Coordinates of C-alpha atoms (C1' of nucleotides) in Angstrom, one line a residue:
Chain A
X888 CA 8.9 -13.4 8.8
X889 CA 10.7 -10.8 10.9
X890 CA 9.4 -9.8 14.2
X891 CA 7.7 -6.7 15.4
X892 CA 6.8 -3.4 13.8
X893 CA 8.1 0.1 14.3
X894 CA 6.0 2.0 16.8
X895 CA 3.3 4.3 15.3
X896 CA 4.3 7.1 17.6
X897 CA 7.9 6.9 16.5
X898 CA 7.6 6.6 12.7
X899 CA 4.1 6.4 11.4
X900 CA 5.1 6.1 7.8
X901 CA 7.6 3.3 8.4
X902 CA 5.1 1.6 10.6
X903 CA 2.6 1.6 7.7
X904 CA 5.1 0.3 5.1
X905 CA 6.3 -2.5 7.4
X906 CA 2.8 -3.5 8.3
X907 CA 1.8 -3.8 4.7
X908 CA 4.7 -6.2 4.1
X909 CA 4.6 -8.1 7.4
X910 CA 0.8 -8.7 7.3
X911 CA 1.4 -10.2 3.9
X912 CA -0.8 -7.6 2.1
X913 CA 1.5 -6.4 -0.7
X914 CA 5.0 -5.8 -1.8
X915 CA 6.9 -3.7 -4.4
X916 CA 7.2 -5.0 -7.9
X917 CA 10.2 -4.7 -10.1
X918 CA 8.5 -1.7 -11.8
X919 CA 8.8 1.5 -9.9
X920 CA 5.6 2.5 -8.3
X921 CA 3.7 -0.7 -8.9
X922 CA 2.8 -3.4 -6.4
X923 CA 2.1 -7.0 -6.1
X924 CA -1.0 -7.6 -4.1
X925 CA -0.4 -10.8 -2.2
X926 CA -3.1 -13.4 -1.6
X927 CA -4.0 -12.3 1.9
X928 CA -4.2 -8.6 0.8
X929 CA -6.2 -9.5 -2.2
X930 CA -8.7 -11.5 -0.2
X931 CA -9.5 -8.4 1.8
X932 CA -9.9 -6.4 -1.4
X933 CA -12.2 -9.1 -2.7
X934 CA -14.4 -8.8 0.4
X935 CA -14.6 -5.1 -0.2
X936 CA -15.3 -5.5 -3.9
X937 CA -18.1 -8.0 -3.2
X938 CA -19.8 -5.7 -0.7
X939 CA -19.6 -2.6 -2.9
X940 CA -20.5 -4.4 -6.0
X941 CA -23.7 -5.7 -4.3
X942 CA -24.5 -2.1 -3.3
X943 CA -24.1 -1.0 -6.9
X944 CA -26.4 -3.8 -8.1
X945 CA -28.9 -2.9 -5.4
X946 CA -29.0 0.7 -6.8
X947 CA -29.7 -0.5 -10.3
X948 CA -26.2 -0.6 -11.9
X949 CA -24.7 -3.2 -14.1
X950 CA -21.1 -4.1 -14.7
X951 CA -19.4 -3.9 -18.1
X952 CA -15.8 -3.6 -19.4
X953 CA -14.1 -1.1 -21.6
X954 CA -10.6 -1.3 -23.0
X955 CA -7.4 -0.5 -21.4
X956 CA -6.1 1.7 -24.2
X957 CA -7.4 5.2 -25.1
X958 CA -6.6 6.8 -28.4
X959 CA -4.5 9.8 -27.7
X960 CA -6.9 12.1 -29.5
X961 CA -9.8 11.2 -27.3
X962 CA -8.1 12.5 -24.2
X963 CA -7.8 16.0 -25.6
X964 CA -11.5 16.2 -26.5
X965 CA -12.4 17.6 -23.1
X966 CA -10.0 20.5 -22.3
X967 CA -9.9 20.4 -18.5
X968 CA -9.7 16.6 -18.6
X969 CA -6.6 16.5 -20.7
X970 CA -5.1 19.3 -18.7
X971 CA -5.6 17.3 -15.5
X972 CA -4.2 14.0 -16.7
X973 CA -1.7 14.7 -19.4
X974 CA 1.2 14.9 -17.0
X975 CA 0.8 11.4 -15.7
X976 CA -0.1 9.3 -18.7
X977 CA 1.7 6.1 -19.8
X978 CA 1.8 6.1 -23.6
X979 CA 2.1 3.1 -26.0
X980 CA 4.0 4.0 -29.1
X981 CA 5.0 0.7 -30.6
X982 CA 3.4 -2.7 -31.1
X983 CA 6.4 -5.0 -31.7
X984 CA 9.9 -5.9 -30.4
X985 CA 12.7 -7.6 -32.2
X986 CA 16.0 -9.3 -31.4
X987 CA 18.8 -6.8 -31.0
X988 CA 21.5 -7.2 -33.7
X989 CA 24.2 -7.4 -31.1
X990 CA 22.4 -10.2 -29.3
X991 CA 21.9 -8.2 -26.2
X992 CA 18.2 -8.9 -25.9
X993 CA 15.1 -7.4 -27.5
X994 CA 14.7 -3.9 -28.7
X995 CA 11.7 -1.9 -29.9
X996 CA 11.2 -2.4 -33.6
X997 CA 11.3 1.1 -35.1
X998 CA 9.2 -0.1 -38.0
X999 CA 6.4 -0.9 -35.6
X1000 CA 5.4 2.6 -34.6
X1001 CA 1.7 3.2 -34.1
X1002 CA 0.1 5.8 -36.3
X1003 CA -1.8 7.2 -33.3
X1004 CA -0.3 6.6 -29.9
X1005 CA -2.4 4.9 -27.3
X1006 CA -2.8 6.1 -23.7
X1007 CA -3.1 3.6 -20.9
X1008 CA -6.3 4.8 -19.3
X1009 CA -5.8 7.0 -16.3
X1010 CA -9.7 6.9 -16.1
X1011 CA -12.2 5.9 -18.7
X1012 CA -14.6 8.9 -19.2
X1013 CA -13.3 9.4 -22.7
X1014 CA -13.6 5.8 -24.0
X1015 CA -16.9 5.4 -22.4
X1016 CA -18.5 8.6 -23.6
X1017 CA -17.2 7.9 -27.0
X1018 CA -19.1 4.6 -26.8
X1019 CA -22.2 6.1 -25.2
X1020 CA -22.5 8.3 -28.3
X1021 CA -23.4 5.2 -30.3
X1022 CA -25.7 3.9 -27.6
X1023 CA -27.8 6.9 -27.1
X1024 CA -30.3 8.4 -29.5
X1025 CA -33.5 8.9 -27.5
X1026 CA -34.7 9.5 -24.0
X1027 CA -35.8 5.9 -24.2
X1028 CA -32.1 4.9 -24.1
X1029 CA -31.6 6.6 -20.8
X1030 CA -30.5 6.3 -18.2
X1031 CA -27.4 4.2 -18.6
X1032 CA -26.1 3.0 -15.3
X1033 CA -22.8 1.2 -15.7
X1034 CA -19.8 0.3 -13.6
X1035 CA -16.6 -1.3 -14.4
X1036 CA -13.9 -3.0 -12.3
X1037 CA -10.6 -2.2 -13.8
X1038 CA -7.0 -1.2 -13.4
X1039 CA -5.8 2.3 -14.3
X1040 CA -2.4 3.8 -14.6
X1041 CA -1.3 7.3 -13.4
X1042 CA 2.4 7.9 -13.5
X1043 CA 2.7 9.4 -10.1
X1044 CA 6.1 10.8 -9.1
X1045 CA 6.0 9.4 -5.6
X1046 CA 4.2 6.3 -4.7
X1047 CA 3.2 4.3 -1.6
X1048 CA 1.8 0.9 -1.4
X1049 CA -2.0 1.1 -1.7
X1050 CA -2.2 4.8 -1.0
X1051 CA -0.8 5.9 -4.3
X1052 CA 0.6 3.5 -6.8
X1053 CA 1.3 4.0 -10.5
X1054 CA -1.1 1.2 -11.4
X1055 CA -4.1 0.6 -9.2
X1056 CA -7.3 -1.3 -9.1
X1057 CA -10.6 0.4 -8.8
X1058 CA -14.2 0.6 -9.9
X1059 CA -15.5 3.5 -12.0
X1060 CA -19.1 4.1 -12.5
X1061 CA -20.3 6.1 -15.5
X1062 CA -23.9 7.0 -15.9
X1063 CA -25.8 9.0 -18.5
X1064 CA -29.1 10.8 -17.8
X1065 CA -31.8 12.8 -19.5
X1066 CA -32.0 15.5 -17.0
X1067 CA -29.7 17.5 -14.8
X1068 CA -31.6 16.7 -11.7
X1069 CA -31.4 13.0 -12.3
X1070 CA -27.7 13.1 -12.7
X1071 CA -27.3 15.2 -9.6
X1072 CA -29.4 12.7 -7.7
X1073 CA -27.2 9.9 -9.0
X1074 CA -24.1 11.7 -7.9
X1075 CA -25.5 12.1 -4.4
X1076 CA -26.8 8.5 -4.3
X1077 CA -23.4 7.1 -5.1
X1078 CA -21.7 9.3 -2.5
X1079 CA -24.1 7.9 0.0
X1080 CA -23.2 4.4 -1.1
X1081 CA -19.6 5.1 -0.5
X1082 CA -20.2 6.6 2.8
X1083 CA -22.3 3.7 3.9
X1084 CA -19.8 1.2 2.8
X1085 CA -17.0 3.1 4.6
X1086 CA -18.9 3.3 7.8
X1087 CA -20.8 0.0 7.9
X1088 CA -18.1 -2.3 6.4
X1089 CA -14.8 -0.6 6.9
X1090 CA -15.9 0.8 10.3
X1091 CA -14.4 4.1 9.2
X1092 CA -16.4 7.3 9.8
X1093 CA -16.3 9.7 6.9
X1094 CA -17.2 13.3 6.1
X1095 CA -19.3 13.8 3.0
X1096 CA -18.6 17.0 1.2
X1097 CA -18.0 18.8 -2.0
X1098 CA -14.6 19.8 -3.3
X1099 CA -13.5 23.3 -4.0
X1100 CA -12.8 24.3 -7.6
X1101 CA -9.1 23.7 -7.3
X1102 CA -9.6 20.1 -6.1
X1103 CA -12.3 19.2 -8.6
X1104 CA -12.0 16.3 -11.0
X1105 CA -10.8 17.6 -14.4
X1106 CA -13.9 17.8 -16.5
X1107 CA -16.5 17.7 -13.7
X1108 CA -18.9 20.4 -12.7
X1109 CA -18.9 19.3 -9.1
X1110 CA -16.8 16.7 -7.3
X1111 CA -18.2 15.2 -4.1
X1112 CA -16.0 13.1 -1.8
X1113 CA -15.8 11.2 1.4
X1114 CA -12.9 12.2 3.7
X1115 CA -11.5 10.0 6.4
X1116 CA -9.1 10.8 9.2
X1117 CA -6.1 8.5 9.7
X1118 CA -4.4 7.9 13.0
X1119 CA -1.5 10.2 12.3
X1120 CA -3.9 13.1 12.0
X1121 CA -3.8 13.3 8.2
X1122 CA -6.8 13.1 5.9
X1123 CA -7.4 10.6 3.2
X1124 CA -9.8 11.1 0.4
X1125 CA -11.5 7.8 0.2
X1126 CA -14.0 8.0 -2.6
X1127 CA -15.3 10.5 -5.1
X1128 CA -18.5 11.0 -7.0
X1129 CA -18.6 13.6 -9.9
X1130 CA -21.4 15.5 -11.4
X1131 CA -20.1 15.9 -15.0
X1132 CA -22.9 18.1 -16.2
X1133 CA -22.9 18.0 -20.0
X1134 CA -19.2 18.4 -20.4
X1135 CA -18.4 14.9 -21.7
X1136 CA -21.6 14.8 -23.8
X1137 CA -20.4 18.0 -25.4
X1138 CA -16.9 16.7 -25.9
X1139 CA -18.1 13.5 -27.5
X1140 CA -21.3 14.9 -29.1
X1141 CA -23.7 12.7 -27.2
X1142 CA -27.2 14.0 -27.8
X1143 CA -30.6 12.5 -27.3
X1144 CA -34.1 13.4 -28.5
X1145 CA -36.5 14.1 -25.7
X1146 CA -40.2 13.4 -25.6
X1147 CA -40.9 16.6 -27.7
X1148 CA -38.3 15.5 -30.3
X1149 CA -35.9 18.2 -29.2
X1150 CA -32.2 17.4 -29.2
X1151 CA -30.3 17.9 -26.0
X1152 CA -26.9 16.9 -24.6
X1153 CA -26.8 14.0 -22.1
X1154 CA -26.0 14.6 -18.4
X1155 CA -23.4 12.5 -16.8
X1156 CA -21.8 11.3 -13.6
X1157 CA -18.8 9.3 -12.7
X1158 CA -17.7 7.8 -9.4
X1159 CA -14.9 5.6 -8.1
X1160 CA -13.1 4.0 -5.2
X1161 CA -9.8 2.2 -5.5
X1162 CA -7.3 0.0 -3.7
X1163 CA -6.5 3.1 -1.8
X1164 CA -9.3 2.0 0.5
X1165 CA -7.0 -0.8 1.6
X1166 CA -4.6 1.9 2.8
X1167 CA -7.5 3.6 4.6
X1168 CA -8.5 0.4 6.2
X1169 CA -5.0 -0.3 7.4
X1170 CA -4.3 3.2 8.8
X1171 CA -7.7 3.7 10.3
X1172 CA -7.6 0.9 12.9
X1173 CA -4.3 -1.0 13.1
X1174 CA -1.9 -0.9 16.1
X1175 CA 1.7 -1.5 16.9
X1176 CA 1.1 -5.3 16.9
X1177 CA -0.2 -5.3 13.3
X1178 CA -3.4 -5.1 11.3
X1179 CA -6.8 -4.7 12.9
X1180 CA -9.6 -5.7 10.6
X1181 CA -13.3 -5.0 11.1
X1182 CA -14.9 -8.5 11.2
X1183 CA -17.1 -7.8 8.2
X1184 CA -14.0 -7.5 6.0
X1185 CA -11.8 -10.1 7.6
X1186 CA -11.0 -13.0 5.3
X1187 CA -10.6 -15.2 8.4
X1188 CA -12.8 -14.1 11.2
X1189 CA -12.0 -16.7 13.7
X1190 CA -8.8 -18.7 14.0
X1191 CA -8.4 -21.7 16.2
X1192 CA -4.9 -22.4 17.6
X1193 CA -4.7 -25.8 19.1
X1194 CA -2.2 -26.3 21.9
X1195 CA -0.8 -29.8 21.8
X1196 CA 2.3 -31.9 22.4
X1197 CA 1.2 -35.2 20.9
X1198 CA -0.8 -36.3 17.9
X1199 CA -3.4 -37.7 20.4
X1200 CA -3.8 -34.2 22.0
X1201 CA -4.2 -32.6 18.6
X1202 CA -6.8 -35.2 17.6
X1203 CA -8.7 -34.5 20.8
X1204 CA -8.7 -30.8 20.2
X1205 CA -9.9 -31.3 16.7
X1206 CA -12.6 -33.6 17.8
X1207 CA -13.7 -31.0 20.3
X1208 CA -13.6 -28.0 17.9
X1209 CA -15.0 -29.7 14.8
X1210 CA -18.7 -29.2 15.8
X1211 CA -17.9 -25.6 16.7
X1212 CA -16.4 -25.0 13.3
X1213 CA -19.4 -26.5 11.6
X1214 CA -21.7 -24.3 13.5
X1215 CA -19.7 -21.2 12.8
X1216 CA -19.5 -22.0 9.1
X1217 CA -23.2 -22.7 9.0
X1218 CA -23.9 -19.2 10.5
X1219 CA -21.6 -17.6 7.9
X1220 CA -18.5 -17.1 10.1
X1221 CA -15.2 -17.8 8.4
X1222 CA -13.2 -20.0 10.6
X1223 CA -9.7 -21.6 10.3
X1224 CA -8.0 -24.2 12.4
X1225 CA -4.2 -23.9 12.3
X1226 CA -3.0 -27.4 13.1
X1227 CA 0.5 -26.9 11.8
X1228 CA 3.1 -28.6 14.1
X1229 CA 5.9 -26.6 12.4
X1230 CA 5.2 -23.4 14.3
X1231 CA 4.7 -22.9 18.0
X1232 CA 1.5 -21.5 19.5
X1233 CA 3.2 -18.2 20.4
X1234 CA 4.4 -17.8 16.9
X1235 CA 0.9 -18.3 15.6
X1236 CA -0.6 -15.9 18.1
X1237 CA 1.8 -13.2 16.8
X1238 CA 1.2 -14.1 13.2
X1239 CA -2.6 -13.8 13.4
X1240 CA -2.3 -10.6 15.3
X1241 CA -0.1 -9.2 12.6
X1242 CA -2.7 -10.2 10.0
X1243 CA -5.6 -8.8 12.0
X1244 CA -7.7 -11.9 12.5
X1245 CA -10.5 -10.6 14.8
X1246 CA -11.0 -13.5 17.1
X1247 CA -8.5 -16.1 18.2
X1248 CA -9.5 -19.3 20.0
X1249 CA -6.8 -21.3 21.9
X1250 CA -7.8 -24.8 22.8
X1251 CA -5.4 -27.1 24.7
X1252 CA -5.4 -29.9 27.3
X1253 CA -6.4 -27.6 30.0
X1254 CA -9.5 -26.6 28.1
X1255 CA -10.4 -30.1 27.2
X1256 CA -10.3 -31.0 30.8
X1257 CA -12.4 -28.0 31.9
X1258 CA -14.6 -27.8 28.8
X1259 CA -13.5 -24.3 28.1
X1260 CA -11.8 -22.2 25.3
X1261 CA -9.6 -19.2 25.5
X1262 CA -11.1 -16.3 23.5
X1263 CA -8.9 -13.4 22.5
X1264 CA -10.2 -10.4 20.6
X1265 CA -7.8 -8.6 18.3
X1266 CA -9.0 -5.0 18.7
X1267 CA -8.6 -4.7 22.5
X1268 CA -6.3 -7.6 23.1
X1269 CA -8.6 -8.9 25.8
X1270 CA -8.4 -12.6 26.6
X1271 CA -11.1 -14.6 28.4
X1272 CA -11.6 -18.2 29.2
X1273 CA -15.2 -19.1 28.5
X1274 CA -17.2 -22.3 28.7
X1275 CA -17.5 -24.4 25.5
X1276 CA -21.3 -24.3 26.0
X1277 CA -22.8 -21.7 23.8
X1278 CA -19.4 -20.6 22.4
X1279 CA -20.7 -20.3 18.9
X1280 CA -23.3 -17.6 19.7
X1281 CA -20.8 -16.0 22.1
X1282 CA -18.4 -15.6 19.1
X1283 CA -21.1 -14.3 16.8
X1284 CA -22.1 -11.7 19.3
X1285 CA -18.5 -10.8 19.8
X1286 CA -17.9 -10.2 16.1
X1287 CA -20.9 -7.9 15.9
X1288 CA -19.7 -6.1 19.0
X1289 CA -16.2 -5.7 17.6
X1290 CA -17.4 -4.3 14.3
X1291 CA -19.3 -1.6 16.3
X1292 CA -16.5 -1.0 18.8
X1293 CA -13.9 -0.5 16.1
X1294 CA -16.1 2.0 14.4
X1295 CA -16.8 3.8 17.7
X1296 CA -13.2 4.0 18.5
X1297 CA -12.4 5.5 15.1
X1298 CA -15.3 7.9 15.5
X1299 CA -14.1 9.0 19.0
X1300 CA -10.6 9.5 17.6
X1301 CA -12.0 11.7 14.9
X1302 CA -14.1 13.7 17.3
X1303 CA -11.1 14.3 19.5
X1304 CA -9.1 15.4 16.5
X1305 CA -11.6 17.8 15.0
X1306 CA -11.2 21.3 16.0
X1307 CA -13.0 24.6 15.3
X1308 CA -10.9 27.7 15.1
X1309 CA -11.4 31.3 14.0
X1310 CA -7.8 32.4 14.2
X1311 CA -5.0 31.7 11.7
X1312 CA -2.3 31.5 14.3
X1313 CA -4.1 28.8 16.3
X1314 CA -5.0 27.2 13.0
X1315 CA -1.3 26.7 12.3
X1316 CA -0.6 25.7 15.9
X1317 CA -3.3 23.0 15.8
X1318 CA -1.9 21.6 12.5
X1319 CA 1.5 21.3 14.0
X1320 CA 0.7 20.0 17.4
X1321 CA -2.5 18.1 17.1
X1322 CA -3.2 17.5 13.4
X1323 CA -6.6 16.3 12.4
X1324 CA -9.6 18.0 10.9
X1325 CA -10.0 21.7 11.4
X1326 CA -13.3 23.5 10.7
X1327 CA -12.6 27.1 9.8
X1328 CA -14.1 29.9 7.8
X1329 CA -12.9 30.6 4.3
X1330 CA -13.7 33.4 2.0
X1331 CA -14.4 31.1 -1.0
X1332 CA -11.5 32.2 -3.2
X1333 CA -8.9 30.0 -4.8
X1334 CA -6.2 32.6 -3.9
X1335 CA -6.8 32.2 -0.2
X1336 CA -7.0 28.4 -0.5
X1337 CA -3.7 28.4 -2.3
X1338 CA -2.0 30.7 0.2
X1339 CA -3.0 28.6 3.1
X1340 CA -1.8 25.5 1.3
X1341 CA 1.6 27.1 0.6
X1342 CA 2.0 28.3 4.2
X1343 CA 0.7 25.4 6.1
X1344 CA 0.4 22.4 3.7
X1345 CA -3.2 22.1 4.7
X1346 CA -5.8 21.9 2.0
X1347 CA -9.5 22.3 2.0
X1348 CA -10.6 18.6 2.0
X1349 CA -14.2 19.5 1.4
X1350 CA -17.1 21.8 2.1
X1351 CA -19.1 19.4 4.3
X1352 CA -22.7 18.7 3.1
X1353 CA -24.1 18.9 6.6
X1354 CA -22.3 22.1 7.7
X1355 CA -24.4 24.6 9.5
X1356 CA -24.9 27.9 7.8
X1357 CA -23.2 30.6 9.9
X1358 CA -21.8 34.0 9.2
X1359 CA -18.1 34.3 9.9
X1360 CA -14.9 35.8 8.7
X1361 CA -12.2 34.0 6.8
X1362 CA -9.2 33.0 9.0
X1363 CA -6.8 34.1 6.4
X1364 CA -8.2 37.2 4.6
X1365 CA -10.8 38.3 7.2
X1366 CA -13.4 38.6 4.4
X1367 CA -16.9 37.3 5.0
X1368 CA -17.7 33.6 4.9
X1369 CA -21.0 31.7 4.9
X1370 CA -19.8 28.7 6.8
X1371 CA -16.9 26.6 7.9
X1372 CA -15.0 24.2 5.6
X1373 CA -12.9 21.2 6.4
X1374 CA -9.2 21.7 6.5
X1375 CA -6.4 19.1 7.0
X1376 CA -3.1 18.0 5.8
X1377 CA -3.7 15.1 3.5
X1378 CA -2.2 12.0 1.9
Chain B
rC1279 C1' 14.1 17.6 -12.6
rG1280 C1' 17.0 19.6 -7.8
rG1281 C1' 19.2 18.0 -2.7
rG1282 C1' 20.7 13.7 0.3
rG1283 C1' 21.4 8.4 1.0
rC1284 C1' 22.0 3.3 -0.4
rG1285 C1' 23.2 -1.2 -3.7
rU1286 C1' 27.4 -7.3 0.0
rA1287 C1' 23.1 -14.7 1.0
rG1288 C1' 15.6 -14.8 0.6
rC1289 C1' 15.2 -10.4 4.1
rG1290 C1' 17.9 -6.9 7.4
rC1291 C1' 22.9 -5.3 7.9
rA1292 C1' 28.7 -5.0 9.3
rG1293 C1' 33.2 -4.7 6.6
rU1294 C1' 34.8 0.2 2.3
rC1295 C1' 37.7 5.8 5.4
rC1296 C1' 43.4 3.2 5.8
rG1297 C1' 43.5 -2.6 -0.5
rG1298 C1' 46.2 -8.1 2.0
rU1299 C1' 43.9 -15.2 5.3
rU1300 C1' 38.8 -19.1 3.2
rA1301 C1' 33.9 -12.0 2.9
rG1302 C1' 31.2 -11.9 8.2
rC1303 C1' 26.7 -11.2 11.6
rG1304 C1' 21.3 -11.5 12.6
rU1305 C1' 17.1 -13.6 10.7
rA1306 C1' 15.0 -17.0 7.3
rC1307 C1' 16.0 -22.0 5.2
rC1308 C1' 17.5 -27.7 5.7
rU1309 C1' 18.8 -32.0 9.3
rG1310 C1' 18.7 -34.1 14.2
rC1311 C1' 17.3 -34.1 19.4
rU1312 C1' 14.8 -31.7 23.3
rU1313 C1' 10.5 -28.4 23.3
rU1314 C1' 5.2 -26.4 22.4
rG1315 C1' -0.8 -21.9 27.0
rG1316 C1' 2.8 -15.3 23.8
rG1317 C1' 7.3 -15.0 18.0
rA1318 C1' 11.5 -22.1 21.7
rG1319 C1' 16.7 -24.2 22.9
rC1320 C1' 21.1 -26.8 21.4
rA1321 C1' 24.1 -29.0 17.7
rG1322 C1' 25.2 -29.5 12.6
rG1323 C1' 24.4 -27.8 7.4
rG1324 C1' 23.4 -25.4 2.6
rG1325 C1' 23.2 -20.7 0.3
rG1326 C1' 27.5 -15.0 -2.4
rU1327 C1' 28.7 -12.7 -10.4
rC1328 C1' 30.1 -8.0 -3.0
rG1329 C1' 24.6 -3.5 -8.6
rC1330 C1' 27.1 -3.5 -13.9
rA1331 C1' 31.4 -2.3 -17.1
rG1332 C1' 36.2 -0.7 -17.5
rG1333 C1' 40.8 0.9 -15.0
rU1334 C1' 45.0 1.1 -11.2
rU1335 C1' 47.7 -2.9 -8.5
rC1336 C1' 51.6 -8.7 -7.2
rG1337 C1' 46.6 -8.5 -5.0
rA1338 C1' 40.1 -4.8 -5.2
rA1339 C1' 33.8 -5.5 -1.7
rU1340 C1' 37.6 -1.7 -0.4
rC1341 C1' 41.0 3.1 -4.7
rC1342 C1' 39.7 5.6 -9.8
rU1343 C1' 36.2 6.5 -14.2
rG1344 C1' 31.6 5.6 -16.5
rC1345 C1' 26.9 3.5 -16.3
rC1346 C1' 22.4 1.2 -14.0
rG1347 C1' 18.9 0.7 -10.1
rC1348 C1' 16.4 1.8 -5.6
rC1349 C1' 15.0 4.8 -1.2
rC1350 C1' 14.3 9.5 1.5
rC1351 C1' 13.3 15.1 1.2
rG1352 C1' 11.5 18.8 -2.3
rA1353 C1' 8.8 20.0 -6.8
rC1354 C1' 4.2 17.2 -8.6
rC1355 C1' -0.3 14.4 -7.1
rA1356 C1' -8.8 13.0 -10.0

RNA sequence: CGGGGCGUAGCGCAGUCCGGUUAGCGUACCUGCUUUGGGAGCAGGGGGUCGCAGGUUCGAAUCCUGCCGCCCCGACCA
């Protein structure tokens, strides 16, 4: 593994790319825009999955699985939906290969063309609503509260590891309800689940809001989102929850008989987060020495690096640390002892910093003699020699404190990079000089939104749910506005 | 799809303009010795269809033609 990372201040984007590779999270695959998620990266994703999955279960959802392929005709059933996704769909046209006659390899067998092409799902609303049609006849069949963990493909023109890949992993929840209000409540509930996950697990503060019409999910009535701020001052949409109204029920003819025997269309929601959250996690906290992981999502929370010259010294360190490891494991702390004699302690220090292991313990002859251990915390870089007595509870407290402190740091950063302005010139100046979130008045029209985007590359990330109602005038058009919206340049 | 750049050892690169020893450097890898509290040192060693295909030439990584792939900028991006 090569040394060092580019500095964030010099080239943020290159810093990110290098970090992803050097922390052993992911790498490019032979296929353009796709990635190999490496074991360490995947183990972080698994921790995220486990936590989110539990939150889904706790809110009454079950997992299921629907197929990868969508018949082409399904996609066009909902007009906005096909409009939104058609340009980035991978299409399966044949089902067989054969040996080339000139011996150059295999070629597509022209006789094996599919009667109807299959789309590799960019999202599963269509397959799922087509299925729901068969499952729903009566109000007694409702609600249906399902989630699936899956891969989807969106043929993006430009990709970046985790942030935007042609194939990505995600979960997509799809629910069906008897009433409008119940579906709206579900939409909000899942938005809250995402926000809680982002803040409590990822230590990443987010703004909850609703998208403007132009940023809305194709086929949705309303799209809610959580928006996070990255260290370079750009926004990252980190999760979405859609109120679908009756749009997909209409497209797939999903009706139910209510208590009075009257037929009505079913109300729907869908919601998802993806491996993009990995990108968010990386960019929200990490520094020029590598990844910084909040303890709750760190696959290894504590690493012990023994300092030794001889086998006897190593054995003595192991004997000393064995009870500590037992104790930590018993209290749910993931702990690893790196006793390799093939790498120097300094190499290991750098390595675990790159990988974002929250707490590092170094134990050597000096410590054995004094009954101490050197404790280093990744987020601040602080090192402390502490007595072996009570070390286990010291570490547990430290992990809790770090989780909180990492969140607080991100929150402080966001506060310092959130600006209110009432003037278009200073709006542009803030974007160029400071970046971050800008709260400003907007007249509510798509035209104005588009103009601002063209001129500044900033988009309306969302209309925050908790914004205060206040009269104002649009920074661009000068027309009246009922409240501020959240602007930023975004990923 | 438009503009720019790049394909040489696992990775990162020099050499290409101006053709000419055995294609080189860093790192990684292997062996040995000394080391080990912040990415160790020394010595030795292995690893190459120079993106692919043609052409020019006594001779091509280097010049010419065609093709392929990747990266960056733009367009695009629930």
